[in-house]
CSV table of C-alpha atoms in Angstrom, one decimal:
chain,number,residue,atom,x,y,z
C,5,MET,CA,36.3,7.7,-49.0
C,6,LYS,CA,36.1,4.2,-47.6
C,7,LYS,CA,37.9,5.3,-44.5
C,8,LEU,CA,35.5,8.2,-44.0
C,9,THR,CA,32.5,5.9,-44.5
C,10,LEU,CA,33.9,3.4,-42.1
C,11,LEU,CA,34.6,6.2,-39.5
C,12,LEU,CA,31.0,7.5,-39.9
C,13,PHE,CA,29.6,4.0,-39.5
C,14,ALA,CA,31.7,3.4,-36.3
C,15,ILE,CA,30.4,6.7,-34.9
C,16,ILE,CA,26.8,5.8,-35.6
C,17,ILE,CA,27.2,2.4,-34.1
C,18,MET,CA,28.8,3.8,-30.9
C,19,SER,CA,26.1,6.5,-30.6
C,20,CYS,CA,23.3,3.9,-30.8
C,21,SER,CA,24.6,1.8,-27.9
C,22,SER,CA,22.3,2.0,-25.0
C,23,ASP,CA,22.2,1.2,-21.3
C,24,ASP,CA,18.7,-0.2,-21.6
C,25,ASP,CA,19.8,-3.3,-19.7
C,26,ASN,CA,20.7,-1.4,-16.6
C,27,THR,CA,18.3,-2.7,-14.0
C,28,ASN,CA,19.7,-0.6,-11.2
C,29,GLU,CA,18.0,2.6,-12.3
C,30,ASN,CA,15.1,3.7,-10.2
C,31,ASN,CA,11.7,3.5,-11.7
C,32,SER,CA,10.8,7.1,-12.6
C,33,ASP,CA,7.1,6.2,-12.1
C,34,THR,CA,7.3,6.1,-8.3
C,35,ALA,CA,6.1,8.5,-5.6
C,36,ASN,CA,6.3,8.7,-1.9
C,37,PHE,CA,2.9,7.9,-0.2
C,38,LYS,CA,1.8,8.0,3.4
C,39,ILE,CA,-1.1,5.8,4.5
C,40,GLU,CA,-2.9,6.4,7.8
C,41,TYR,CA,-5.8,4.6,9.5
C,42,THR,CA,-8.0,4.9,12.5
C,43,SER,CA,-10.6,2.4,13.7
C,44,GLN,CA,-12.9,2.3,16.7
C,45,LEU,CA,-12.7,-0.6,19.1
C,46,SER,CA,-15.6,-2.1,21.1
C,47,ASP,CA,-15.3,-3.2,24.8
C,48,ALA,CA,-13.7,-6.7,24.9
C,49,ASP,CA,-10.6,-8.7,24.1
C,50,LEU,CA,-9.0,-8.8,20.7
C,51,ASN,CA,-6.2,-10.5,18.7
C,52,LEU,CA,-5.8,-8.5,15.5
C,53,ASP,CA,-3.3,-8.4,12.6
C,54,VAL,CA,-2.9,-5.1,10.8
C,55,THR,CA,-0.9,-5.4,7.6
C,56,PHE,CA,0.3,-2.5,5.4
C,57,THR,CA,0.8,-3.6,1.8
C,58,TRP,CA,2.3,-1.8,-1.2
C,59,ASN,CA,4.0,-2.3,-4.5
C,60,ASP,CA,7.6,-1.0,-4.1
C,61,GLU,CA,9.7,1.0,-6.5
C,62,ASN,CA,10.5,-2.2,-8.4
C,63,GLY,CA,6.8,-3.2,-8.6
C,64,GLN,CA,7.2,-6.0,-6.1
C,65,LEU,CA,4.5,-6.6,-3.5
C,66,GLN,CA,5.7,-5.8,0.0
C,67,SER,CA,4.0,-6.0,3.4
C,68,GLU,CA,4.5,-5.2,7.1
C,69,THR,CA,2.3,-6.8,9.7
C,70,THR,CA,1.7,-5.7,13.3
C,71,ASN,CA,-0.1,-8.0,15.8
C,72,ILE,CA,-2.2,-6.2,18.3
C,73,VAL,CA,-3.4,-8.2,21.4
C,74,ASP,CA,-5.9,-6.9,23.9
C,75,PRO,CA,-5.8,-3.2,23.2
C,76,GLN,CA,-7.6,-0.8,25.6
C,77,ALA,CA,-11.4,-1.1,25.4
C,78,TYR,CA,-13.3,1.6,23.6
C,79,SER,CA,-10.1,3.1,22.3
C,80,GLU,CA,-9.1,4.1,18.8
C,81,LEU,CA,-6.5,2.2,16.9
C,82,ALA,CA,-4.3,4.4,14.7
C,83,ASP,CA,-1.0,3.9,12.7
C,84,GLU,CA,0.7,5.2,9.6
C,85,LYS,CA,3.4,4.2,7.1
C,86,THR,CA,5.3,6.2,4.5
C,87,THR,CA,7.0,4.5,1.6
C,88,LYS,CA,7.8,4.8,-2.1
C,89,ILE,CA,5.3,3.0,-4.3
C,90,THR,CA,4.6,2.3,-8.0
C,91,ASN,CA,0.9,1.8,-8.1
C,92,THR,CA,-0.9,0.5,-5.0
C,93,ILE,CA,-0.8,0.9,-1.2
C,94,GLY,CA,-3.2,-0.4,1.4
C,95,VAL,CA,-4.0,-1.8,4.8
C,96,ILE,CA,-5.6,-5.2,5.8
C,97,PHE,CA,-7.3,-5.6,9.2
C,98,LYS,CA,-7.8,-9.3,10.2
C,99,ILE,CA,-9.4,-10.2,13.5
C,100,LYS,CA,-7.9,-13.6,14.6
C,101,SER,CA,-9.8,-14.0,17.8
C,102,GLY,CA,-11.6,-12.3,20.7
C,103,SER,CA,-15.0,-10.8,21.2
C,104,ASN,CA,-14.0,-7.2,20.3
C,105,PHE,CA,-14.8,-5.8,16.9
C,106,LEU,CA,-13.6,-2.9,14.7
C,107,SER,CA,-15.9,-0.3,13.2
C,108,ASP,CA,-15.8,3.0,11.4
C,109,THR,CA,-12.4,2.4,9.9
C,110,TYR,CA,-11.0,5.5,8.2
C,111,VAL,CA,-8.1,5.3,5.8
C,112,LYS,CA,-6.3,8.3,4.4
C,113,VAL,CA,-3.6,8.2,1.7
C,114,THR,CA,-1.3,11.2,0.9
C,115,ASN,CA,1.0,11.6,-2.0
C,116,THR,CA,3.9,13.3,-0.1
C,117,ASN,CA,5.4,14.6,-3.4
C,118,ASN,CA,2.5,17.0,-4.0
C,119,ASN,CA,0.5,16.7,-0.7
C,120,THR,CA,-2.6,15.4,-2.6
C,121,THR,CA,-4.8,13.4,-0.2
C,122,TYR,CA,-7.5,10.8,-0.6
C,123,ASP,CA,-9.7,9.1,2.1
C,124,VAL,CA,-12.4,6.6,2.6
C,125,THR,CA,-14.5,5.5,5.6
C,126,ASN,CA,-15.7,1.9,6.0
C,127,SER,CA,-18.5,1.9,8.5
C,128,LYS,CA,-19.3,-1.8,8.4
C,129,SER,CA,-17.8,-3.8,11.4
C,130,ILE,CA,-15.5,-6.7,11.4
C,131,GLY,CA,-15.2,-9.3,14.2
C,132,SER,CA,-14.2,-12.9,15.0
C,133,THR,CA,-15.5,-15.6,12.8
C,134,GLY,CA,-18.5,-17.5,14.3
C,135,GLY,CA,-19.9,-14.5,16.0
C,136,ALA,CA,-22.7,-12.1,15.2
C,137,ILE,CA,-20.5,-10.1,12.7
C,138,ASP,CA,-20.2,-11.8,9.2
C,139,ASN,CA,-16.7,-10.8,8.3
C,140,ASN,CA,-13.3,-10.9,10.1
C,141,THR,CA,-11.2,-9.2,7.4
C,142,LEU,CA,-11.3,-5.7,5.9
C,143,THR,CA,-8.9,-5.0,3.0
C,144,VAL,CA,-8.6,-1.4,1.8
C,145,ILE,CA,-6.4,-0.8,-1.3
C,146,PHE,CA,-5.6,2.6,-2.9
C,147,ASP,CA,-4.8,2.5,-6.7
C,148,ARG,CA,-2.5,5.4,-7.6
C,149,GLU,CA,-3.3,5.3,-11.3
C,150,THR,CA,-7.0,5.7,-10.8
C,151,SER,CA,-6.9,7.6,-7.5
C,152,THR,CA,-9.6,5.3,-6.1
C,153,PHE,CA,-10.0,3.0,-3.1
C,154,GLU,CA,-11.3,-0.6,-3.2
C,155,SER,CA,-12.6,-1.9,0.1
C,156,GLU,CA,-13.4,-5.6,0.5
C,157,TYR,CA,-14.9,-7.4,3.5
C,158,SER,CA,-14.3,-11.1,3.7
C,159,THR,CA,-14.0,-14.1,6.0
C,160,THR,CA,-10.5,-15.6,6.0
C,161,ASN,CA,-8.7,-18.2,8.2
């Protein structure tokens, strides 16, 4: 009887072991998202950083910045990025110098797992600091959990 009890105890202990400490497993709460933007340019010179930002499959903040210098006057800026995220994805527009400004900035986010789309238009302009336009930075962040955008205008160095 002691051997049977010991055997049952060993089986229970072995079946209770877990791989909970395995950190290489992918987070099951991720999804592939595509973010796209368009923005209208005015007629003059511009030095602009456009930064895509997101929380990756491990929840870590990631970013990718493109510097745009002297784009064609009266044109439309446009770009997109597709990546796996946990909860947020966004884009930051920061005008560093020049007399050009951005206006009517449109941002669209698509969950590519189910083709659900969300979009927002920010009609307020951003331009260089010290000019007639108050803000030089526009940050647009989409929250996957609430399916909402947060847009913030600011002045940054």
